Every structure is written in structure tokens, then in C-alpha cells.
């Protein structure tokens, strides 16, 4: 079973789509449940396994009968009953038309749609051997016609068995590659403890609704996405984000379905359920990526389009050369050589070269918190030679923190911070929240503010424990008639030159301190930039922030190429300009204002901590927001493409060597079939190395 994502216009019904797919010779089922996929795959694997076992059981007597083709076989008279042509006919027929039915169906679909695939070669080769043997059986109608003519029942039967055995091995390996998805599916608990009408009810996961209050105990998996309303805990999110260190979560923090609660009990409000959860999105993205074709796959498709007709022609030429020139009038030998050419040339390995590597590479990436949204993205990334970073929320945390509070009286700074944070408690401004958070981290006890007032574009004012507090800009202080302390004002300008945001604090009309705030670099940023440069990639920073702040940030993280004060639409224009210089450009961002640039770049990379709009506009999502994952993604992309090229090389080398050897008569058809199956398995095993690298 294969999966496909189909985009279609709303005017087209699912029934019309189904009819069209049915006309093409396929059967389609619409569903969204990944567990259903797993069940269907298990059933198909079981059916294939049964077919291989039955085919091998029926083929073994036919294989033993080959001994009769050799001289000095008197010691094998006890096997003489296997030489009976009618027995061989009975054994070979179900293999040809029941076990091998999938090849006939596949070749019929291909020919009806104007193409030719490996099934066509298998059908031509096995049918030629089978029907020629049937012809000899009915024409000669002798008990031991092997003494006058060679039968090839074993050729068709053993070929089908070997090819199906190869498919069975591929199925096993693909199952291992798909474990990345299955492991994500297994993270979801089957049930959830929902609090309804003040009672705890254990209900199926599918019955959980947005808005439900859910209880999670130590050791339990979180069922859906939501916000903690009561309690706290340490949560393992490694399977979702790739981060091995557990995360501390408390009231107002977001939790994700599929993550593991370690040591606390808490209640949270469900916000995203079913297909809307982060885990469902990850599973969906990986499945879609594994179901798409990389551009490099088109090479294999183009080769296959001309390959099959050429091989059929070579096979016919081989038949004619052997029959009319090498061994005149010996049709059975000529047919054997022609069949060997058809079988050894099956482009199975060529067809597997790309998809099996994409399956393995994208699966490994998913376990590291890296989501390729398509196979094309996985391939393009290895070509990227220029990466443009947005600043806020990408290189930095996107959230201001209080770096310092400086006053003329150092001993009173904690008292001043307590007053400032108490006054700011009712404000929703990011700078206000940073001040309050800093005070709480220091363990300061905040008072309840009175007469709180927000002054648009200026700051806030409030009364705290009888003290009138004013926090804001220089302009606000002038408007309120508060004289600025020259020493503090000079210090403010120095801090601003360093790329910080600075606000003034006055207590009872006296300029008492300045508060310095800034958006800080992510810890991984400098190292990531250095690694990208070592990979030969040019790094740019583009931001709507002011030139001064941009220069300070770029210096700290090691980026020389900087564009500041750029509007969202201009970001896209700058990316377009880089592309016009012949560069393969990737844009990394997290906000709505980055969406146009993400969309126009060769490869858009969105941080999973950003907005939904940014993620929808991207080709690659870094779930954990860790910039170092971009380096990991590039490494995976390069290794995957290199692996695909290796697969192409070995597949083409196999065919290049195998076809002339078979045409020259050095390969029996059943040996050719075994070689063909082994070539496919070697390609699959090579792709699996990506899981270990």
C-alpha cells in the first residue's frame, strides 16, 4: 500500500477522484488515521509473506527438477517423478497466475496508461518461459520430454518467487524506516482523564473536546495540546522537539500531546485536539514528505520510460542472434538467453534508489525535531549556499529581558526594582512583563498597585505603597515636568548605543534609575552561525529593527552581512535579489512578517516556536526552535542526496554489467532473477545506513 496527497478544486467531488483513480487501475481508500495505515500495512505484509512461502513451497520441486537437465544424473533417479511435465504444469500454474497476478495487473495498468515498468519485464520474461513450457508439454505430451526438449517451468516459478522475496525484504526494511512515524503515533495515549461535572472520567482520546479540563498524573502521556491551569511538573518533550532535557512547566505554560509527564500532577485546559495537535501535524508532515517525489527521482522516471522498451528490444535481438547465428534452430536456448536479459534488467533498484533514501532521511529528521514538508525540500537543502535569518524570535528569543537596573544609589536597586515591578503588574506590554518576571526571579515580593494608568507611547504610572511611580520614555518625563538626572541620562545613551532599549524610572517625581532591556541571543546562535560558515554557506541577517540594534546583535553572533529597518514586503524583495545573483537561498523566520520572504525563497525554514502563518509558508519546520537543528537538517539533506547518488550508481552499474553478461549466455534466468532481487536489497540496505550516520 502506498499513500498519496491529492490537491483538488472544491468543485471536484471525492467520488469523481475515486472513479479516476479506479480508471487508472488502482484502488483508493480515504482515511486520516495513521493506525489504520499500520493495520493495512500489516495485513498486506502478511498476505505477501503467505504468497512467498506458498510460492517457495511450489517452486522447490521445480528447482530440484533442474537436476534432470544435467548429465550423469543416475544417482537422482528417486527424483524422476519431479520430471513429469504435467506435475510441473500443476505446480507452476498457480505461481504464474495467482501468486504472480500482481505483476500482470501492474503491467496492464502501466501499458493502459501509456508507460512500461518493471512489471512489464517480469511478465514478458516469466510468461515466455511458462507458455513455451506449456506448448512443449501439450505438443510432445510425453512423460519425460526433458530428454527431447527443455522445460522452463522452474524458470518462471523461481523468478516470481525471488522477485516476491525481494519485495518482502523491501517491505521489512520500509517498515523499519517507518518506525519514526510509528513511534510518534505510539506516544498518544488511548485514553484521557477528563474532569466533567467535578468528576474524573476516563474517556477515549477521540472523545476529548477542545475546552475540556484534563488531569495528568506522573508517568502519564499528555493526551492533547493545552495550557496548564493548576499544578506544575517536569515534562519530557524529546520525541517531539529532539531536546533531551526535560522542561519545567507551570501555570499558563503550554503542554503538547504525546509528551511525557514525569513527576508532577497538574490540570490543563485542552485547546487543540485531534488533527490540530502538534503531534498530529508532525505525523502528517512526515507522511506527506515521504509520499512526495524528489526532483532527482525524475531522473529515474525518465530512465525507466526509455529503459523498458530498450530492454525488450535487446531481448529480441538476443533471441534472434542466438537462434539464427550462435546456435541455429535451437529455440529453447535462445529463449532462455532472452528471458535472462528481460529479468536481469528489471529496474527495481533504480526505482527504489530515491524513495527509500527519502523515507529513511526524513524519518530520521523527524526524530530530531526537523520536519521536511516534502521530498523536494529534502533535496533542495543540500544545494543552499545562502541563508537569510530574521532577527527577532529566530536568532534571538524574541522576548525582552531586564539586563540591569542602574541607579545613583546601588544599595537601593532591589527596592527600586520592587517598586517598578509592582507598578508594571497590570501592563501587558512586553517590556513591563520582562520587568515583572525579573523581580519574581529574584524572589522580590510585589505590592498591589493603585491608580494604574497606561500612557500610550510613553509608559505607565501608578501608586505603590504610597509612592508615585512613573516608568517610561524621555519624552514622557519632559511632559510630566520631571527633571532628568544628567548622569543617568548619559548612561542611558551608552546603553542604547550597545543596542538595548532603555526606560526611565522616577519615584515621587525624582529621576531614580534607568532600566536596560534587550532581546537576547539564543545560546545556540553563535555556534550555529560558525558551523554554517564552515559548511561554505553565506549567512545574512535581515530585520525590521533599527540599524544600531541590528549591528550589535550581528556582531555578537558573527554575521557580517546585515540589512536593518526592512519592511516585510522588502524582506521578500531582498531574498529575490539574492536569488537573482545565482544563489540558492533559504530564509529562516518565525513571524507573520516573514511569510512573504519564506514563500519566495528557494527553501523556507520556520521555527516551530513561531506563528502558524510562518510555518504554513515554509518548506522545513524546526519544531524545537533550536538553530543548531538547521545544521543537522543540512547534514541529513547532504547525506541523503549522496546516498541517492550512490544508489543510482550501483543500480546503473548492475544493469550495465548484468545485461551484456545475460545476453552472452552466462546467466541462467533464475540466477538473473536472484541477482535482480539482491540488487534491490543492496540499495535498501545502503539507504538504511542513513539511520546510523
PDB file of C-alpha atoms in Angstrom, residues 74-338:
ATOM      1  CA  UNK A  74      21.614 -41.568 -12.423  1.00  0.00           C
ATOM      2  CA  UNK A  75      22.120 -41.013  -8.714  1.00  0.00           C
ATOM      3  CA  UNK A  76      18.982 -38.864  -8.697  1.00  0.00           C
ATOM      4  CA  UNK A  77      16.530 -41.378 -10.096  1.00  0.00           C
ATOM      5  CA  UNK A  78      14.486 -41.041  -6.900  1.00  0.00           C
ATOM      6  CA  UNK A  79      13.655 -37.510  -8.114  1.00  0.00           C
ATOM      7  CA  UNK A  80      12.495 -38.719 -11.501  1.00  0.00           C
ATOM      8  CA  UNK A  81       8.847 -38.216 -10.656  1.00  0.00           C
ATOM      9  CA  UNK A  82       9.564 -34.475 -10.485  1.00  0.00           C
ATOM     10  CA  UNK A  83      10.438 -34.573 -14.195  1.00  0.00           C
ATOM     11  CA  UNK A  84       6.821 -35.279 -15.084  1.00  0.00           C
ATOM     12  CA  UNK A  85       5.713 -32.306 -17.253  1.00  0.00           C
ATOM     13  CA  UNK A  86       2.123 -32.487 -16.036  1.00  0.00           C
ATOM     14  CA  UNK A  87       3.245 -32.319 -12.393  1.00  0.00           C
ATOM     15  CA  UNK A  88       5.394 -29.313 -13.247  1.00  0.00           C
ATOM     16  CA  UNK A  89       2.460 -27.724 -15.081  1.00  0.00           C
ATOM     17  CA  UNK A  90       0.252 -28.170 -11.995  1.00  0.00           C
ATOM     18  CA  UNK A  91       2.921 -26.685  -9.704  1.00  0.00           C
ATOM     19  CA  UNK A  92       3.843 -23.742 -11.950  1.00  0.00           C
ATOM     20  CA  UNK A  93       0.354 -22.594 -12.979  1.00  0.00           C
ATOM     21  CA  UNK A  94      -0.826 -21.225  -9.580  1.00  0.00           C
ATOM     22  CA  UNK A  95       2.525 -19.466  -9.171  1.00  0.00           C
ATOM     23  CA  UNK A  96       2.171 -17.840 -12.575  1.00  0.00           C
ATOM     24  CA  UNK A  97      -1.439 -16.688 -12.349  1.00  0.00           C
ATOM     25  CA  UNK A  98      -2.304 -16.493  -8.647  1.00  0.00           C
ATOM     26  CA  UNK A  99       0.916 -15.599  -6.879  1.00  0.00           C
ATOM     27  CA  UNK A 100       2.172 -13.640  -9.881  1.00  0.00           C
ATOM     28  CA  UNK A 101      -1.163 -11.917 -10.553  1.00  0.00           C
ATOM     29  CA  UNK A 102       0.125  -8.605  -9.158  1.00  0.00           C
ATOM     30  CA  UNK A 103       2.709  -8.421 -11.947  1.00  0.00           C
ATOM     31  CA  UNK A 104       0.056  -8.893 -14.628  1.00  0.00           C
ATOM     32  CA  UNK A 105      -2.140  -6.226 -13.023  1.00  0.00           C
ATOM     33  CA  UNK A 106       0.790  -3.825 -12.705  1.00  0.00           C
ATOM     34  CA  UNK A 107       1.894  -4.293 -16.305  1.00  0.00           C
ATOM     35  CA  UNK A 108      -1.689  -3.879 -17.549  1.00  0.00           C
ATOM     36  CA  UNK A 109      -2.049  -0.593 -15.625  1.00  0.00           C
ATOM     37  CA  UNK A 110       1.265   0.676 -16.948  1.00  0.00           C
ATOM     38  CA  UNK A 111       0.523  -0.190 -20.574  1.00  0.00           C
ATOM     39  CA  UNK A 112      -3.011   1.203 -20.367  1.00  0.00           C
ATOM     40  CA  UNK A 113      -1.599   4.486 -19.091  1.00  0.00           C
ATOM     41  CA  UNK A 114       0.925   4.657 -21.905  1.00  0.00           C
ATOM     42  CA  UNK A 115       4.021   3.526 -19.999  1.00  0.00           C
ATOM     43  CA  UNK A 116       6.092   0.447 -19.242  1.00  0.00           C
ATOM     44  CA  UNK A 117       7.508  -0.512 -15.859  1.00  0.00           C
ATOM     45  CA  UNK A 118       9.390  -3.377 -14.261  1.00  0.00           C
ATOM     46  CA  UNK A 119       6.175  -5.418 -14.093  1.00  0.00           C
ATOM     47  CA  UNK A 120       6.140  -5.473 -17.900  1.00  0.00           C
ATOM     48  CA  UNK A 121       9.621  -7.019 -17.962  1.00  0.00           C
ATOM     49  CA  UNK A 122       8.696  -9.591 -15.305  1.00  0.00           C
ATOM     50  CA  UNK A 123       5.509 -10.556 -17.163  1.00  0.00           C
ATOM     51  CA  UNK A 124       7.306 -10.821 -20.511  1.00  0.00           C
ATOM     52  CA  UNK A 125      10.117 -12.935 -19.066  1.00  0.00           C
ATOM     53  CA  UNK A 126       8.059 -15.304 -16.933  1.00  0.00           C
ATOM     54  CA  UNK A 127       5.228 -15.623 -19.475  1.00  0.00           C
ATOM     55  CA  UNK A 128       7.671 -16.503 -22.247  1.00  0.00           C
ATOM     56  CA  UNK A 129       9.186 -19.265 -20.098  1.00  0.00           C
ATOM     57  CA  UNK A 130       5.819 -20.526 -18.852  1.00  0.00           C
ATOM     58  CA  UNK A 131       3.880 -20.554 -22.129  1.00  0.00           C
ATOM     59  CA  UNK A 132       6.785 -22.052 -24.071  1.00  0.00           C
ATOM     60  CA  UNK A 133       6.871 -24.866 -21.499  1.00  0.00           C
ATOM     61  CA  UNK A 134       3.084 -25.309 -21.770  1.00  0.00           C
ATOM     62  CA  UNK A 135       3.449 -25.504 -25.541  1.00  0.00           C
ATOM     63  CA  UNK A 136       6.094 -28.229 -25.242  1.00  0.00           C
ATOM     64  CA  UNK A 137       4.033 -30.102 -22.653  1.00  0.00           C
ATOM     65  CA  UNK A 138       0.945 -30.296 -24.864  1.00  0.00           C
ATOM     66  CA  UNK A 139       2.775 -30.790 -28.172  1.00  0.00           C
ATOM     67  CA  UNK A 140       5.131 -33.560 -27.071  1.00  0.00           C
ATOM     68  CA  UNK A 141       2.730 -34.989 -24.468  1.00  0.00           C
ATOM     69  CA  UNK A 142       5.436 -37.324 -23.200  1.00  0.00           C
ATOM     70  CA  UNK A 143       6.120 -38.360 -19.651  1.00  0.00           C
ATOM     71  CA  UNK A 144       9.778 -37.389 -19.790  1.00  0.00           C
ATOM     72  CA  UNK A 145      10.036 -34.817 -22.532  1.00  0.00           C
ATOM     73  CA  UNK A 146      13.138 -33.414 -20.799  1.00  0.00           C
ATOM     74  CA  UNK A 147      15.023 -35.977 -22.823  1.00  0.00           C
ATOM     75  CA  UNK A 148      13.933 -34.331 -26.062  1.00  0.00           C
ATOM     76  CA  UNK A 149      13.291 -30.706 -25.023  1.00  0.00           C
ATOM     77  CA  UNK A 150      13.972 -28.435 -22.076  1.00  0.00           C
ATOM     78  CA  UNK A 151      11.070 -27.185 -19.975  1.00  0.00           C
ATOM     79  CA  UNK A 152      11.270 -23.815 -18.212  1.00  0.00           C
ATOM     80  CA  UNK A 153       8.531 -24.063 -15.604  1.00  0.00           C
ATOM     81  CA  UNK A 154      11.181 -23.708 -12.901  1.00  0.00           C
ATOM     82  CA  UNK A 155      12.460 -20.535 -14.580  1.00  0.00           C
ATOM     83  CA  UNK A 156       9.154 -18.668 -14.395  1.00  0.00           C
ATOM     84  CA  UNK A 157       8.304 -20.004 -10.930  1.00  0.00           C
ATOM     85  CA  UNK A 158      11.677 -19.362  -9.304  1.00  0.00           C
ATOM     86  CA  UNK A 159      11.813 -15.885 -10.865  1.00  0.00           C
ATOM     87  CA  UNK A 160       8.450 -14.918  -9.406  1.00  0.00           C
ATOM     88  CA  UNK A 161       9.458 -16.370  -6.032  1.00  0.00           C
ATOM     89  CA  UNK A 162      12.763 -14.478  -5.937  1.00  0.00           C
ATOM     90  CA  UNK A 163      11.198 -11.186  -7.019  1.00  0.00           C
ATOM     91  CA  UNK A 164       8.464 -11.503  -4.402  1.00  0.00           C
ATOM     92  CA  UNK A 165      11.090 -12.402  -1.804  1.00  0.00           C
ATOM     93  CA  UNK A 166      12.916  -9.196  -2.723  1.00  0.00           C
ATOM     94  CA  UNK A 167       9.671  -7.258  -2.270  1.00  0.00           C
ATOM     95  CA  UNK A 168       9.188  -8.927   1.105  1.00  0.00           C
ATOM     96  CA  UNK A 169      12.638  -7.766   2.203  1.00  0.00           C
ATOM     97  CA  UNK A 170      11.871  -4.254   0.934  1.00  0.00           C
ATOM     98  CA  UNK A 171       8.631  -4.301   2.924  1.00  0.00           C
ATOM     99  CA  UNK A 172      10.525  -5.289   6.079  1.00  0.00           C
ATOM    100  CA  UNK A 173      13.116  -2.555   5.572  1.00  0.00           C
ATOM    101  CA  UNK A 174      10.479   0.073   4.790  1.00  0.00           C
ATOM    102  CA  UNK A 175       8.734  -0.954   7.973  1.00  0.00           C
ATOM    103  CA  UNK A 176      11.931  -0.234   9.892  1.00  0.00           C
ATOM    104  CA  UNK A 177      12.251   3.139   8.159  1.00  0.00           C
ATOM    105  CA  UNK A 178       8.646   3.975   9.073  1.00  0.00           C
ATOM    106  CA  UNK A 179       9.262   3.289  12.745  1.00  0.00           C
ATOM    107  CA  UNK A 180       9.975   7.003  13.169  1.00  0.00           C
ATOM    108  CA  UNK A 181       6.319   7.719  12.399  1.00  0.00           C
ATOM    109  CA  UNK A 182       5.020   4.732  14.322  1.00  0.00           C
ATOM    110  CA  UNK A 183       6.994   5.745  17.406  1.00  0.00           C
ATOM    111  CA  UNK A 184       5.300   9.149  17.239  1.00  0.00           C
ATOM    112  CA  UNK A 185       1.896   7.505  16.898  1.00  0.00           C
ATOM    113  CA  UNK A 186       2.631   5.359  19.938  1.00  0.00           C
ATOM    114  CA  UNK A 187       3.196   8.492  22.023  1.00  0.00           C
ATOM    115  CA  UNK A 188      -0.526   9.176  22.007  1.00  0.00           C
ATOM    116  CA  UNK A 189      -2.355   7.628  24.965  1.00  0.00           C
ATOM    117  CA  UNK A 190      -5.525   5.736  24.142  1.00  0.00           C
ATOM    118  CA  UNK A 191      -7.489   7.454  26.899  1.00  0.00           C
ATOM    119  CA  UNK A 192      -7.589  10.697  28.876  1.00  0.00           C
ATOM    120  CA  UNK A 193      -8.747  11.647  32.386  1.00  0.00           C
ATOM    121  CA  UNK A 194     -11.245  14.448  31.766  1.00  0.00           C
ATOM    122  CA  UNK A 195     -12.859  16.432  34.588  1.00  0.00           C
ATOM    123  CA  UNK A 196     -16.539  16.925  33.798  1.00  0.00           C
ATOM    124  CA  UNK A 197     -19.160  17.974  36.335  1.00  0.00           C
ATOM    125  CA  UNK A 198     -16.455  17.854  39.042  1.00  0.00           C
ATOM    126  CA  UNK A 199     -15.866  14.153  38.371  1.00  0.00           C
ATOM    127  CA  UNK A 200     -12.861  12.483  36.761  1.00  0.00           C
ATOM    128  CA  UNK A 201     -13.960  10.454  33.743  1.00  0.00           C
ATOM    129  CA  UNK A 202     -11.626   8.204  31.758  1.00  0.00           C
ATOM    130  CA  UNK A 203     -12.684   8.607  28.133  1.00  0.00           C
ATOM    131  CA  UNK A 204     -11.225   7.578  24.736  1.00  0.00           C
ATOM    132  CA  UNK A 205      -8.766  10.054  23.246  1.00  0.00           C
ATOM    133  CA  UNK A 206     -11.049  10.665  20.261  1.00  0.00           C
ATOM    134  CA  UNK A 207     -13.801  11.834  22.647  1.00  0.00           C
ATOM    135  CA  UNK A 208     -11.701  14.667  24.103  1.00  0.00           C
ATOM    136  CA  UNK A 209     -13.050  18.089  23.096  1.00  0.00           C
ATOM    137  CA  UNK A 210     -11.442  21.500  22.963  1.00  0.00           C
ATOM    138  CA  UNK A 211     -12.146  23.226  26.284  1.00  0.00           C
ATOM    139  CA  UNK A 212     -12.078  20.041  28.379  1.00  0.00           C
ATOM    140  CA  UNK A 213     -10.199  20.176  31.694  1.00  0.00           C
ATOM    141  CA  UNK A 214      -7.790  17.226  31.821  1.00  0.00           C
ATOM    142  CA  UNK A 215      -5.928  15.676  34.753  1.00  0.00           C
ATOM    143  CA  UNK A 216      -2.429  14.292  34.135  1.00  0.00           C
ATOM    144  CA  UNK A 217      -0.613  12.169  36.722  1.00  0.00           C
ATOM    145  CA  UNK A 218       3.118  11.318  36.993  1.00  0.00           C
ATOM    146  CA  UNK A 219       4.296   8.904  34.299  1.00  0.00           C
ATOM    147  CA  UNK A 220       1.329   9.538  32.004  1.00  0.00           C
ATOM    148  CA  UNK A 221       1.474  10.805  28.436  1.00  0.00           C
ATOM    149  CA  UNK A 222      -0.280  14.097  27.799  1.00  0.00           C
ATOM    150  CA  UNK A 223      -3.254  13.379  25.502  1.00  0.00           C
ATOM    151  CA  UNK A 224      -3.724  16.700  23.631  1.00  0.00           C
ATOM    152  CA  UNK A 225      -2.334  20.256  23.447  1.00  0.00           C
ATOM    153  CA  UNK A 226      -3.365  22.837  26.020  1.00  0.00           C
ATOM    154  CA  UNK A 227      -2.463  25.270  28.822  1.00  0.00           C
ATOM    155  CA  UNK A 228      -1.810  24.326  32.459  1.00  0.00           C
ATOM    156  CA  UNK A 229      -4.362  25.826  34.844  1.00  0.00           C
ATOM    157  CA  UNK A 230      -3.350  24.105  38.078  1.00  0.00           C
ATOM    158  CA  UNK A 231      -0.149  22.427  39.276  1.00  0.00           C
ATOM    159  CA  UNK A 232       3.294  22.031  37.744  1.00  0.00           C
ATOM    160  CA  UNK A 233       5.637  19.306  36.541  1.00  0.00           C
ATOM    161  CA  UNK A 234       8.717  18.378  34.555  1.00  0.00           C
ATOM    162  CA  UNK A 235       7.820  17.181  31.066  1.00  0.00           C
ATOM    163  CA  UNK A 236       9.855  15.159  28.577  1.00  0.00           C
ATOM    164  CA  UNK A 237       9.254  16.614  25.092  1.00  0.00           C
ATOM    165  CA  UNK A 238      12.242  14.888  23.456  1.00  0.00           C
ATOM    166  CA  UNK A 239      10.215  12.827  20.984  1.00  0.00           C
ATOM    167  CA  UNK A 240       8.532  15.991  19.683  1.00  0.00           C
ATOM    168  CA  UNK A 241      11.350  18.521  19.759  1.00  0.00           C
ATOM    169  CA  UNK A 242      14.537  16.449  19.844  1.00  0.00           C
ATOM    170  CA  UNK A 243      15.526  18.193  23.111  1.00  0.00           C
ATOM    171  CA  UNK A 244      16.753  15.589  25.596  1.00  0.00           C
ATOM    172  CA  UNK A 245      16.497  17.847  28.673  1.00  0.00           C
ATOM    173  CA  UNK A 246      13.054  17.767  30.370  1.00  0.00           C
ATOM    174  CA  UNK A 247      11.198  21.094  30.537  1.00  0.00           C
ATOM    175  CA  UNK A 248       9.765  22.674  33.689  1.00  0.00           C
ATOM    176  CA  UNK A 249       6.089  23.549  33.179  1.00  0.00           C
ATOM    177  CA  UNK A 250       3.749  25.510  35.433  1.00  0.00           C
ATOM    178  CA  UNK A 251       0.522  27.549  35.294  1.00  0.00           C
ATOM    179  CA  UNK A 252      -0.005  29.323  31.916  1.00  0.00           C
ATOM    180  CA  UNK A 253       2.619  27.155  30.187  1.00  0.00           C
ATOM    181  CA  UNK A 254       1.671  25.251  27.030  1.00  0.00           C
ATOM    182  CA  UNK A 255       1.862  21.451  27.012  1.00  0.00           C
ATOM    183  CA  UNK A 256       1.846  19.179  23.965  1.00  0.00           C
ATOM    184  CA  UNK A 257       0.021  15.934  23.338  1.00  0.00           C
ATOM    185  CA  UNK A 258       2.396  12.974  23.198  1.00  0.00           C
ATOM    186  CA  UNK A 259       4.941  14.445  25.636  1.00  0.00           C
ATOM    187  CA  UNK A 260       5.587  12.522  28.861  1.00  0.00           C
ATOM    188  CA  UNK A 261       4.724  13.903  32.294  1.00  0.00           C
ATOM    189  CA  UNK A 262       7.492  12.942  34.693  1.00  0.00           C
ATOM    190  CA  UNK A 263       6.990  13.844  38.334  1.00  0.00           C
ATOM    191  CA  UNK A 264       4.073  16.185  38.989  1.00  0.00           C
ATOM    192  CA  UNK A 265       0.293  16.198  38.848  1.00  0.00           C
ATOM    193  CA  UNK A 266      -1.446  19.012  37.011  1.00  0.00           C
ATOM    194  CA  UNK A 267      -4.657  20.024  35.284  1.00  0.00           C
ATOM    195  CA  UNK A 268      -4.705  21.653  31.887  1.00  0.00           C
ATOM    196  CA  UNK A 269      -7.304  23.056  29.509  1.00  0.00           C
ATOM    197  CA  UNK A 270      -7.443  21.319  26.118  1.00  0.00           C
ATOM    198  CA  UNK A 271      -7.017  23.799  23.257  1.00  0.00           C
ATOM    199  CA  UNK A 272      -6.028  21.646  20.286  1.00  0.00           C
ATOM    200  CA  UNK A 273      -7.356  18.126  19.789  1.00  0.00           C
ATOM    201  CA  UNK A 274      -7.371  15.513  17.028  1.00  0.00           C
ATOM    202  CA  UNK A 275      -5.713  16.682  13.812  1.00  0.00           C
ATOM    203  CA  UNK A 276      -4.933  20.102  15.321  1.00  0.00           C
ATOM    204  CA  UNK A 277      -2.318  18.910  17.832  1.00  0.00           C
ATOM    205  CA  UNK A 278       1.390  19.438  17.263  1.00  0.00           C
ATOM    206  CA  UNK A 279       1.967  15.667  17.230  1.00  0.00           C
ATOM    207  CA  UNK A 280      -0.682  15.125  14.537  1.00  0.00           C
ATOM    208  CA  UNK A 281       0.886  17.909  12.499  1.00  0.00           C
ATOM    209  CA  UNK A 282       4.322  16.296  12.777  1.00  0.00           C
ATOM    210  CA  UNK A 283       2.981  12.889  11.723  1.00  0.00           C
ATOM    211  CA  UNK A 284       1.080  14.451   8.824  1.00  0.00           C
ATOM    212  CA  UNK A 285       4.118  16.438   7.653  1.00  0.00           C
ATOM    213  CA  UNK A 286       6.419  13.405   7.727  1.00  0.00           C
ATOM    214  CA  UNK A 287       3.893  11.229   5.882  1.00  0.00           C
ATOM    215  CA  UNK A 288       3.398  13.874   3.202  1.00  0.00           C
ATOM    216  CA  UNK A 289       7.150  14.345   2.796  1.00  0.00           C
ATOM    217  CA  UNK A 290       7.666  10.600   2.422  1.00  0.00           C
ATOM    218  CA  UNK A 291       4.818  10.438  -0.093  1.00  0.00           C
ATOM    219  CA  UNK A 292       6.258  13.077  -2.426  1.00  0.00           C
ATOM    220  CA  UNK A 293       8.884  12.719  -5.123  1.00  0.00           C
ATOM    221  CA  UNK A 294      12.229  14.480  -5.001  1.00  0.00           C
ATOM    222  CA  UNK A 295      13.310  16.210  -8.253  1.00  0.00           C
ATOM    223  CA  UNK A 296      16.167  13.720  -8.551  1.00  0.00           C
ATOM    224  CA  UNK A 297      13.539  10.959  -8.788  1.00  0.00           C
ATOM    225  CA  UNK A 298      12.553  12.371 -12.172  1.00  0.00           C
ATOM    226  CA  UNK A 299      15.901  11.128 -13.481  1.00  0.00           C
ATOM    227  CA  UNK A 300      14.941   7.576 -12.522  1.00  0.00           C
ATOM    228  CA  UNK A 301      11.474   8.058 -14.033  1.00  0.00           C
ATOM    229  CA  UNK A 302      12.934   9.352 -17.308  1.00  0.00           C
ATOM    230  CA  UNK A 303      15.422   6.477 -17.456  1.00  0.00           C
ATOM    231  CA  UNK A 304      12.664   3.933 -16.791  1.00  0.00           C
ATOM    232  CA  UNK A 305      10.463   5.383 -19.559  1.00  0.00           C
ATOM    233  CA  UNK A 306      13.035   4.560 -22.236  1.00  0.00           C
ATOM    234  CA  UNK A 307      14.711   1.705 -20.366  1.00  0.00           C
ATOM    235  CA  UNK A 308      11.921  -0.882 -20.652  1.00  0.00           C
ATOM    236  CA  UNK A 309      11.379  -0.561 -24.440  1.00  0.00           C
ATOM    237  CA  UNK A 310      15.151  -0.673 -24.991  1.00  0.00           C
ATOM    238  CA  UNK A 311      15.489  -3.821 -22.870  1.00  0.00           C
ATOM    239  CA  UNK A 312      12.652  -5.515 -24.761  1.00  0.00           C
ATOM    240  CA  UNK A 313      14.481  -4.668 -27.998  1.00  0.00           C
ATOM    241  CA  UNK A 314      17.785  -6.038 -26.635  1.00  0.00           C
ATOM    242  CA  UNK A 315      15.977  -9.190 -25.523  1.00  0.00           C
ATOM    243  CA  UNK A 316      14.502  -9.696 -29.018  1.00  0.00           C
ATOM    244  CA  UNK A 317      17.938  -9.109 -30.578  1.00  0.00           C
ATOM    245  CA  UNK A 318      19.450 -11.637 -28.146  1.00  0.00           C
ATOM    246  CA  UNK A 319      16.800 -14.191 -29.130  1.00  0.00           C
ATOM    247  CA  UNK A 320      17.483 -13.663 -32.827  1.00  0.00           C
ATOM    248  CA  UNK A 321      21.283 -13.727 -32.511  1.00  0.00           C
ATOM    249  CA  UNK A 322      21.261 -16.976 -30.549  1.00  0.00           C
ATOM    250  CA  UNK A 323      18.583 -18.614 -32.702  1.00  0.00           C
ATOM    251  CA  UNK A 324      19.868 -17.593 -36.144  1.00  0.00           C
ATOM    252  CA  UNK A 325      23.600 -17.284 -35.572  1.00  0.00           C
ATOM    253  CA  UNK A 326      25.173 -18.743 -32.396  1.00  0.00           C
ATOM    254  CA  UNK A 327      23.051 -21.910 -32.059  1.00  0.00           C
ATOM    255  CA  UNK A 328      20.880 -22.054 -35.178  1.00  0.00           C
ATOM    256  CA  UNK A 329      17.460 -23.663 -34.797  1.00  0.00           C
ATOM    257  CA  UNK A 330      17.834 -24.126 -31.007  1.00  0.00           C
ATOM    258  CA  UNK A 331      14.877 -22.049 -29.907  1.00  0.00           C
ATOM    259  CA  UNK A 332      14.835 -23.160 -26.260  1.00  0.00           C
ATOM    260  CA  UNK A 333      18.397 -21.948 -25.645  1.00  0.00           C
ATOM    261  CA  UNK A 334      17.771 -18.660 -27.453  1.00  0.00           C
ATOM    262  CA  UNK A 335      14.592 -18.130 -25.428  1.00  0.00           C
ATOM    263  CA  UNK A 336      16.466 -18.797 -22.191  1.00  0.00           C
ATOM    264  CA  UNK A 337      19.049 -16.110 -23.001  1.00  0.00           C
ATOM    265  CA  UNK A 338      16.331 -13.625 -23.981  1.00  0.00           C
TER     266      UNK A 338
END
